[in-house]
mmCIF file of C-alpha atoms (C1' of nucleotides) in Angstrom:
data_model
loop_
_atom_site.group_PDB
_atom_site.id
_atom_site.type_symbol
_atom_site.label_atom_id
_atom_site.label_comp_id
_atom_site.label_asym_id
_atom_site.label_seq_id
_atom_site.Cartn_x
_atom_site.Cartn_y
_atom_site.Cartn_z
ATOM 1 C CA UNK A 1 21.719 -1.756 -25.630
ATOM 2 C CA UNK A 2 21.736 2.643 -25.217
ATOM 3 C CA UNK A 3 22.085 3.935 -29.139
ATOM 4 C CA UNK A 4 22.897 7.601 -28.811
ATOM 5 C CA UNK A 5 25.549 9.158 -26.524
ATOM 6 C CA UNK A 6 24.315 12.708 -25.700
ATOM 7 C CA UNK A 7 26.327 16.245 -26.623
ATOM 8 C CA UNK A 8 28.614 15.503 -22.870
ATOM 9 C CA UNK A 9 28.932 12.315 -22.397
ATOM 10 C CA UNK A 10 30.650 12.143 -25.500
ATOM 11 C CA UNK A 11 32.647 14.809 -24.192
ATOM 12 C CA UNK A 12 33.780 13.221 -21.282
ATOM 13 C CA UNK A 13 34.075 10.414 -22.692
ATOM 14 C CA UNK A 14 36.803 11.574 -25.337
ATOM 15 C CA UNK A 15 38.344 13.582 -22.975
ATOM 16 C CA UNK A 16 38.719 9.741 -20.497
ATOM 17 C CA UNK A 17 40.262 8.120 -23.320
ATOM 18 C CA UNK A 18 42.280 10.941 -24.166
ATOM 19 C CA UNK A 19 43.606 11.254 -20.677
ATOM 20 C CA UNK A 20 43.729 7.447 -19.949
ATOM 21 C CA UNK A 21 44.068 7.231 -16.459
ATOM 22 C CA UNK A 22 41.568 7.885 -13.220
ATOM 23 C CA UNK A 23 40.622 10.932 -13.083
ATOM 24 C CA UNK A 24 38.217 12.244 -10.576
ATOM 25 C CA UNK A 25 34.623 14.558 -11.703
ATOM 26 C CA UNK A 26 35.531 17.489 -10.075
ATOM 27 C CA UNK A 27 39.038 17.250 -12.232
ATOM 28 C CA UNK A 28 37.886 16.771 -15.149
ATOM 29 C CA UNK A 29 35.992 20.051 -14.828
ATOM 30 C CA UNK A 30 38.682 21.401 -14.686
ATOM 31 C CA UNK A 31 40.793 19.391 -17.235
ATOM 32 C CA UNK A 32 37.525 20.369 -19.106
ATOM 33 C CA UNK A 33 36.978 24.218 -18.866
ATOM 34 C CA UNK A 34 41.406 24.202 -19.646
ATOM 35 C CA UNK A 35 39.998 23.051 -22.788
ATOM 36 C CA UNK A 36 37.373 25.509 -23.166
ATOM 37 C CA UNK A 37 34.947 22.997 -23.416
ATOM 38 C CA UNK A 38 33.360 23.766 -20.804
ATOM 39 C CA UNK A 39 30.418 21.565 -18.472
ATOM 40 C CA UNK A 40 28.621 22.089 -15.002
ATOM 41 C CA UNK A 41 29.696 19.647 -12.812
ATOM 42 C CA UNK A 42 25.980 18.610 -12.394
ATOM 43 C CA UNK A 43 26.004 17.884 -15.798
ATOM 44 C CA UNK A 44 29.239 15.853 -15.995
ATOM 45 C CA UNK A 45 28.151 13.776 -12.877
ATOM 46 C CA UNK A 46 24.925 12.456 -15.187
ATOM 47 C CA UNK A 47 27.094 11.665 -18.133
ATOM 48 C CA UNK A 48 29.880 9.404 -15.456
ATOM 49 C CA UNK A 49 26.739 8.360 -14.583
ATOM 50 C CA UNK A 50 24.860 7.170 -18.428
ATOM 51 C CA UNK A 51 28.567 5.976 -19.297
ATOM 52 C CA UNK A 52 29.045 3.909 -16.500
ATOM 53 C CA UNK A 53 25.736 2.468 -16.795
ATOM 54 C CA UNK A 54 26.560 1.133 -20.353
ATOM 55 C CA UNK A 55 29.400 -0.367 -19.305
ATOM 56 C CA UNK A 56 31.475 2.114 -21.456
ATOM 57 C CA UNK A 57 33.718 3.656 -17.890
ATOM 58 C CA UNK A 58 34.904 1.711 -14.992
ATOM 59 C CA UNK A 59 34.990 3.655 -11.525
ATOM 60 C CA UNK A 60 36.652 3.360 -7.578
ATOM 61 C CA UNK A 61 35.985 4.869 -4.737
ATOM 62 C CA UNK A 62 38.326 5.933 -2.944
ATOM 63 C CA UNK A 63 38.010 6.351 0.909
ATOM 64 C CA UNK A 64 38.649 10.235 1.096
ATOM 65 C CA UNK A 65 34.972 10.226 -0.858
ATOM 66 C CA UNK A 66 36.168 10.545 -3.487
ATOM 67 C CA UNK A 67 35.339 8.828 -7.082
ATOM 68 C CA UNK A 68 38.105 7.831 -9.734
ATOM 69 C CA UNK A 69 37.175 6.822 -13.376
ATOM 70 C CA UNK A 70 39.451 5.538 -16.197
ATOM 71 C CA UNK A 71 37.213 4.099 -19.277
ATOM 72 C CA UNK A 72 36.689 0.489 -19.205
ATOM 73 C CA UNK A 73 40.123 -1.941 -19.696
ATOM 74 C CA UNK A 74 43.210 -1.070 -18.213
ATOM 75 C CA UNK A 75 45.483 -1.710 -14.493
ATOM 76 C CA UNK A 76 42.178 -1.983 -12.335
ATOM 77 C CA UNK A 77 44.331 -3.666 -9.272
ATOM 78 C CA UNK A 78 45.779 -1.958 -7.048
ATOM 79 C CA UNK A 79 48.323 -1.516 -3.314
ATOM 80 C CA UNK A 80 46.689 0.562 -1.224
ATOM 81 C CA UNK A 81 48.089 2.277 2.224
ATOM 82 C CA UNK A 82 45.291 2.639 4.379
ATOM 83 C CA UNK A 83 47.217 5.211 6.328
ATOM 84 C CA UNK A 84 47.902 8.047 3.605
ATOM 85 C CA UNK A 85 46.325 6.596 0.742
ATOM 86 C CA UNK A 86 48.674 6.260 -1.237
ATOM 87 C CA UNK A 87 47.793 3.796 -4.031
ATOM 88 C CA UNK A 88 50.066 2.106 -6.551
ATOM 89 C CA UNK A 89 48.483 0.579 -9.792
ATOM 90 C CA UNK A 90 49.453 -3.487 -9.725
ATOM 91 C CA UNK A 91 50.063 -4.495 -13.069
ATOM 92 C CA UNK A 92 49.446 -8.341 -14.168
ATOM 93 C CA UNK A 93 50.110 -9.330 -17.558
ATOM 94 C CA UNK A 94 47.407 -12.481 -16.276
ATOM 95 C CA UNK A 95 44.536 -11.418 -14.320
ATOM 96 C CA UNK A 96 43.897 -14.494 -11.647
ATOM 97 C CA UNK A 97 40.771 -13.086 -11.555
ATOM 98 C CA UNK A 98 38.912 -13.648 -15.370
ATOM 99 C CA UNK A 99 38.172 -17.045 -14.528
ATOM 100 C CA UNK A 100 36.041 -16.695 -11.988
ATOM 101 C CA UNK A 101 34.424 -13.872 -14.167
ATOM 102 C CA UNK A 102 34.375 -15.681 -17.024
ATOM 103 C CA UNK A 103 32.600 -18.259 -14.613
ATOM 104 C CA UNK A 104 30.364 -15.972 -13.051
ATOM 105 C CA UNK A 105 29.415 -14.374 -16.314
ATOM 106 C CA UNK A 106 27.713 -17.817 -16.966
ATOM 107 C CA UNK A 107 24.696 -17.643 -14.231
ATOM 108 C CA UNK A 108 22.994 -15.339 -17.050
ATOM 109 C CA UNK A 109 21.212 -12.913 -13.683
ATOM 110 C CA UNK A 110 23.875 -11.115 -14.162
ATOM 111 C CA UNK A 111 25.945 -8.793 -17.001
ATOM 112 C CA UNK A 112 29.309 -7.709 -15.393
ATOM 113 C CA UNK A 113 31.130 -4.684 -17.025
ATOM 114 C CA UNK A 114 34.461 -5.402 -15.283
ATOM 115 C CA UNK A 115 35.816 -5.688 -11.466
ATOM 116 C CA UNK A 116 38.083 -3.971 -8.565
ATOM 117 C CA UNK A 117 41.110 -5.604 -7.241
ATOM 118 C CA UNK A 118 41.971 -3.888 -4.369
ATOM 119 C CA UNK A 119 44.802 -4.359 -1.805
ATOM 120 C CA UNK A 120 45.294 -2.401 1.565
ATOM 121 C CA UNK A 121 47.430 -2.408 4.389
ATOM 122 C CA UNK A 122 50.301 -0.842 5.021
ATOM 123 C CA UNK A 123 52.747 0.734 2.901
ATOM 124 C CA UNK A 124 56.781 1.159 4.236
ATOM 125 C CA UNK A 125 56.608 4.971 5.352
ATOM 126 C CA UNK A 126 53.839 4.211 7.152
ATOM 127 C CA UNK A 127 54.544 0.934 9.272
ATOM 128 C CA UNK A 128 57.310 2.613 10.197
ATOM 129 C CA UNK A 129 55.740 5.632 11.906
ATOM 130 C CA UNK A 130 53.477 3.695 13.277
ATOM 131 C CA UNK A 131 55.613 1.616 14.733
ATOM 132 C CA UNK A 132 57.101 4.867 16.562
ATOM 133 C CA UNK A 133 54.138 5.867 17.941
ATOM 134 C CA UNK A 134 53.414 2.686 19.510
ATOM 135 C CA UNK A 135 56.855 2.638 20.909
ATOM 136 C CA UNK B 1 52.271 -4.135 16.669
ATOM 137 C CA UNK B 2 49.828 -2.338 19.342
ATOM 138 C CA UNK B 3 49.282 -2.771 22.654
ATOM 139 C CA UNK B 4 46.282 -1.930 23.499
ATOM 140 C CA UNK B 5 42.565 -1.226 22.705
ATOM 141 C CA UNK B 6 40.460 1.675 23.871
ATOM 142 C CA UNK B 7 37.481 0.788 25.588
ATOM 143 C CA UNK B 8 35.083 2.292 22.608
ATOM 144 C CA UNK B 9 38.264 0.365 19.844
ATOM 145 C CA UNK B 10 36.879 -2.762 21.627
ATOM 146 C CA UNK B 11 33.271 -2.377 21.757
ATOM 147 C CA UNK B 12 32.512 -1.729 18.499
ATOM 148 C CA UNK B 13 35.606 -4.791 17.991
ATOM 149 C CA UNK B 14 33.466 -6.978 19.994
ATOM 150 C CA UNK B 15 30.240 -5.822 18.067
ATOM 151 C CA UNK B 16 31.674 -6.918 14.996
ATOM 152 C CA UNK B 17 32.303 -10.201 15.691
ATOM 153 C CA UNK B 18 29.666 -11.125 17.662
ATOM 154 C CA UNK B 19 27.283 -9.139 14.054
ATOM 155 C CA UNK B 20 29.918 -11.253 11.707
ATOM 156 C CA UNK B 21 27.935 -9.390 8.385
ATOM 157 C CA UNK B 22 29.063 -6.101 6.555
ATOM 158 C CA UNK B 23 27.428 -2.751 9.333
ATOM 159 C CA UNK B 24 28.445 0.852 8.203
ATOM 160 C CA UNK B 25 29.382 3.456 10.841
ATOM 161 C CA UNK B 26 25.173 5.022 11.301
ATOM 162 C CA UNK B 27 24.260 1.556 12.105
ATOM 163 C CA UNK B 28 26.418 0.483 14.488
ATOM 164 C CA UNK B 29 25.660 3.365 16.355
ATOM 165 C CA UNK B 30 22.033 2.350 16.511
ATOM 166 C CA UNK B 31 23.206 -1.086 17.684
ATOM 167 C CA UNK B 32 25.397 0.425 20.200
ATOM 168 C CA UNK B 33 22.919 2.347 21.390
ATOM 169 C CA UNK B 34 19.761 -0.931 21.335
ATOM 170 C CA UNK B 35 22.700 -2.316 23.446
ATOM 171 C CA UNK B 36 22.871 0.567 25.932
ATOM 172 C CA UNK B 37 26.193 0.383 24.917
ATOM 173 C CA UNK B 38 25.997 4.039 23.222
ATOM 174 C CA UNK B 39 29.029 5.989 21.940
ATOM 175 C CA UNK B 40 29.183 9.137 20.081
ATOM 176 C CA UNK B 41 29.974 8.494 15.983
ATOM 177 C CA UNK B 42 32.519 10.134 16.209
ATOM 178 C CA UNK B 43 34.060 8.326 18.305
ATOM 179 C CA UNK B 44 32.729 4.913 16.193
ATOM 180 C CA UNK B 45 34.589 6.509 13.343
ATOM 181 C CA UNK B 46 37.557 7.439 15.106
ATOM 182 C CA UNK B 47 37.118 3.721 16.868
ATOM 183 C CA UNK B 48 37.086 1.762 13.835
ATOM 184 C CA UNK B 49 39.444 4.125 12.365
ATOM 185 C CA UNK B 50 42.505 2.839 14.746
ATOM 186 C CA UNK B 51 41.014 -0.848 13.962
ATOM 187 C CA UNK B 52 41.723 -0.221 10.818
ATOM 188 C CA UNK B 53 44.452 0.881 11.154
ATOM 189 C CA UNK B 54 45.840 -2.552 13.159
ATOM 190 C CA UNK B 55 43.848 -5.058 10.501
ATOM 191 C CA UNK B 56 42.002 -6.407 13.286
ATOM 192 C CA UNK B 57 38.636 -4.729 10.646
ATOM 193 C CA UNK B 58 38.408 -4.909 6.755
ATOM 194 C CA UNK B 59 36.020 -1.951 4.812
ATOM 195 C CA UNK B 60 34.076 -2.103 1.835
ATOM 196 C CA UNK B 61 33.496 1.513 -0.331
ATOM 197 C CA UNK B 62 29.712 1.983 -1.675
ATOM 198 C CA UNK B 63 29.230 3.858 -3.944
ATOM 199 C CA UNK B 64 26.084 5.610 -1.627
ATOM 200 C CA UNK B 65 28.525 7.197 0.230
ATOM 201 C CA UNK B 66 28.499 4.835 3.143
ATOM 202 C CA UNK B 67 31.864 2.377 4.774
ATOM 203 C CA UNK B 68 30.793 -1.054 5.299
ATOM 204 C CA UNK B 69 32.959 -2.752 7.954
ATOM 205 C CA UNK B 70 33.293 -6.573 9.087
ATOM 206 C CA UNK B 71 35.976 -8.369 10.912
ATOM 207 C CA UNK B 72 38.247 -9.481 9.016
ATOM 208 C CA UNK B 73 38.522 -13.113 8.622
ATOM 209 C CA UNK B 74 37.285 -14.763 5.465
ATOM 210 C CA UNK B 75 37.265 -12.909 1.468
ATOM 211 C CA UNK B 76 33.917 -11.735 0.956
ATOM 212 C CA UNK B 77 33.956 -11.273 -2.770
ATOM 213 C CA UNK B 78 30.890 -9.329 -4.245
ATOM 214 C CA UNK B 79 28.619 -8.410 -7.127
ATOM 215 C CA UNK B 80 26.930 -5.484 -7.717
ATOM 216 C CA UNK B 81 25.353 -3.754 -10.042
ATOM 217 C CA UNK B 82 25.562 -0.311 -10.474
ATOM 218 C CA UNK B 83 22.229 0.620 -11.044
ATOM 219 C CA UNK B 84 19.935 -0.547 -8.357
ATOM 220 C CA UNK B 85 23.752 -0.922 -6.000
ATOM 221 C CA UNK B 86 22.159 -4.916 -4.945
ATOM 222 C CA UNK B 87 25.517 -6.228 -3.783
ATOM 223 C CA UNK B 88 26.126 -10.607 -3.456
ATOM 224 C CA UNK B 89 27.897 -11.732 -1.713
ATOM 225 C CA UNK B 90 30.320 -14.900 -3.764
ATOM 226 C CA UNK B 91 31.985 -17.138 -1.540
ATOM 227 C CA UNK B 92 34.779 -18.687 -3.371
ATOM 228 C CA UNK B 93 36.075 -21.425 -1.578
ATOM 229 C CA UNK B 94 39.014 -21.000 -3.180
ATOM 230 C CA UNK B 95 40.222 -17.354 -3.334
ATOM 231 C CA UNK B 96 42.102 -16.749 -6.672
ATOM 232 C CA UNK B 97 44.478 -14.125 -5.046
ATOM 233 C CA UNK B 98 45.598 -15.489 -2.617
ATOM 234 C CA UNK B 99 48.883 -16.084 -4.316
ATOM 235 C CA UNK B 100 49.017 -12.714 -6.430
ATOM 236 C CA UNK B 101 48.449 -11.576 -2.499
ATOM 237 C CA UNK B 102 51.246 -13.637 -1.148
ATOM 238 C CA UNK B 103 53.926 -12.040 -4.496
ATOM 239 C CA UNK B 104 53.551 -8.866 -3.672
ATOM 240 C CA UNK B 105 53.531 -9.551 0.533
ATOM 241 C CA UNK B 106 57.307 -11.137 -0.204
ATOM 242 C CA UNK B 107 58.609 -7.762 -1.996
ATOM 243 C CA UNK B 108 58.291 -6.634 1.793
ATOM 244 C CA UNK B 109 57.716 -3.263 0.987
ATOM 245 C CA UNK B 110 53.950 -3.793 1.804
ATOM 246 C CA UNK B 111 52.050 -4.801 4.197
ATOM 247 C CA UNK B 112 49.041 -6.247 2.891
ATOM 248 C CA UNK B 113 46.316 -6.780 5.706
ATOM 249 C CA UNK B 114 43.442 -7.991 3.353
ATOM 250 C CA UNK B 115 42.244 -7.737 -0.184
ATOM 251 C CA UNK B 116 38.507 -7.164 -1.761
ATOM 252 C CA UNK B 117 37.223 -7.908 -5.072
ATOM 253 C CA UNK B 118 34.158 -6.620 -6.714
ATOM 254 C CA UNK B 119 32.822 -6.994 -10.293
ATOM 255 C CA UNK B 120 30.196 -4.263 -11.673
ATOM 256 C CA UNK B 121 27.288 -5.031 -13.695
ATOM 257 C CA UNK B 122 23.447 -4.846 -13.715
ATOM 258 C CA UNK B 123 21.498 -7.527 -12.580
ATOM 259 C CA UNK B 124 18.521 -9.496 -14.780
ATOM 260 C CA UNK B 125 15.664 -6.795 -12.799
ATOM 261 C CA UNK B 126 18.111 -3.785 -14.157
ATOM 262 C CA UNK B 127 19.055 -5.175 -17.408
ATOM 263 C CA UNK B 128 15.321 -5.870 -18.724
ATOM 264 C CA UNK B 129 14.581 -2.394 -17.751
ATOM 265 C CA UNK B 130 16.732 -0.865 -19.138
ATOM 266 C CA UNK B 131 16.176 -2.124 -22.520
ATOM 267 C CA UNK B 132 12.875 -1.328 -22.247
ATOM 268 C CA UNK B 133 13.208 2.377 -21.869
ATOM 269 C CA UNK B 134 15.512 2.437 -24.857
ATOM 270 C CA UNK B 135 12.994 0.640 -26.882
ATOM 271 C "C1'" DT C 1 5.497 22.076 -29.866
ATOM 272 C "C1'" DT C 2 6.991 17.752 -27.451
ATOM 273 C "C1'" DT C 3 10.967 15.826 -24.608
ATOM 274 C "C1'" DA C 4 15.514 15.796 -23.509
ATOM 275 C "C1'" DC C 5 20.103 17.665 -22.118
ATOM 276 C "C1'" DT C 6 22.178 21.700 -19.433
ATOM 277 C "C1'" DG C 7 23.703 24.815 -15.794
ATOM 278 C "C1'" DC C 8 23.004 27.043 -11.118
ATOM 279 C "C1'" DA C 9 22.279 26.682 -7.249
ATOM 280 C "C1'" DA C 10 20.496 24.316 -2.753
ATOM 281 C "C1'" DA C 11 20.233 20.129 -0.772
ATOM 282 C "C1'" DG C 12 21.693 15.729 1.406
ATOM 283 C "C1'" DC C 13 24.788 12.962 3.876
ATOM 284 C "C1'" DA C 14 28.290 10.352 5.432
ATOM 285 C "C1'" DT C 15 33.014 11.372 7.306
ATOM 286 C "C1'" DT C 16 35.964 14.474 9.776
ATOM 287 C "C1'" DT C 17 37.265 18.117 13.091
ATOM 288 C "C1'" DG C 18 37.744 21.289 16.698
ATOM 289 C "C1'" DC C 19 37.530 22.310 21.230
ATOM 290 C "C1'" DA C 20 36.298 20.672 26.350
ATOM 291 C "C1'" DG C 21 35.161 17.643 30.178
ATOM 292 C "C1'" DG C 22 36.215 13.813 32.294
ATOM 293 C "C1'" DG C 23 38.775 9.363 32.822
ATOM 294 C "C1'" DC C 24 42.514 7.152 33.744
ATOM 295 C "C1'" DG C 25 47.685 6.459 36.077
ATOM 296 C "C1'" DC D 1 49.074 16.717 37.506
ATOM 297 C "C1'" DG D 2 48.946 15.579 32.853
ATOM 298 C "C1'" DC D 3 48.033 12.543 28.992
ATOM 299 C "C1'" DC D 4 44.406 10.047 25.963
ATOM 300 C "C1'" DC D 5 39.647 9.261 25.265
ATOM 301 C "C1'" DT D 6 34.312 11.178 24.318
ATOM 302 C "C1'" DG D 7 31.146 13.691 22.889
ATOM 303 C "C1'" DC D 8 28.913 17.382 21.018
ATOM 304 C "C1'" DA D 9 27.893 20.235 17.066
ATOM 305 C "C1'" DA D 10 30.011 22.468 13.589
ATOM 306 C "C1'" DA D 11 32.592 22.045 9.468
ATOM 307 C "C1'" DT D 12 33.587 19.298 5.173
ATOM 308 C "C1'" DG D 13 33.631 18.275 0.663
ATOM 309 C "C1'" DC D 14 31.832 14.975 -2.576
ATOM 310 C "C1'" DT D 15 27.939 14.171 -5.382
ATOM 311 C "C1'" DT D 16 22.442 14.647 -6.208
ATOM 312 C "C1'" DT D 17 18.379 16.967 -6.830
ATOM 313 C "C1'" DG D 18 14.666 20.577 -8.150
ATOM 314 C "C1'" DC D 19 14.326 23.507 -11.259
ATOM 315 C "C1'" DA D 20 14.426 27.112 -14.924
ATOM 316 C "C1'" DG D 21 16.465 27.354 -19.680
ATOM 317 C "C1'" DT D 22 17.685 25.589 -24.056
ATOM 318 C "C1'" DA D 23 18.770 23.019 -27.714
ATOM 319 C "C1'" DA D 24 17.288 18.851 -29.825
ATOM 320 C "C1'" DA D 25 13.522 15.993 -32.504
#
DNA sequence: TTTACTGCAAAGCATTTGCAGGGCG
DNA sequence: CGCCCTGCAAATGCTTTGCAGTAAA
């Protein structure tokens, strides 16, 4: 169990809680300067890394290479278009995965912090567009 | 519906089927040269992209920035360590997500090709290691 | 003083893009 | 002849790392 957070880890975590949405490291960098709490980009990455290892936040990777972070616990389900990259969150009252998660947890070999569930396909606009280009 | 695949798309798809495992673009590049079917890296990326859009293959993003590809047949769920990156596949006889997937599909607004489900946490070795460094 | 944290700038690296040569219809 | 596919090399962009200065214990 990690005892203390560093100054910058606290700043980052606090902002993530305030914003309460997915945000990239680069955006965090901008937001922090707006708030006159500037941190170096490297520091932000290091802070995010540490927080992630403590289970305080969760990450979602995007196909453009970015990573989005949020405080661990809400919406982690997404419907993402393979073409345009649009990603819409899905809110399930009851996540069908928790049972499995607990079962895996039971094995004791792995300590699970969170999971991500993402559906990939084509959104309507992109589907139309594609069928056009293929006569 | 896309009619024909290009030469390189066929080569890539065929190899993916043969290998029947997750593989990165860079590895594909190497495997293809071994097989005397060399393709340029850019071509491989373009082929993978096209195949993905046709729903022929699926992709999984790794935190190190790589993307792994497989032919889209079965569900691949993973248990991944946030520290060392080790990723072990989970085989579920019955995936608890299909019901949800069909339901989403029903809406008709999105054509779903596949989904990814991944659990993140710490594996035993990394968990121990971490508790040591924090007395 | 000894160790840990930060910031800056310099890599690192998978992926993407521009462009010219080639293949195919 | 014209269009699409390819490969090479250059460029992109997020993230990581080396290192020296600084704060904390």
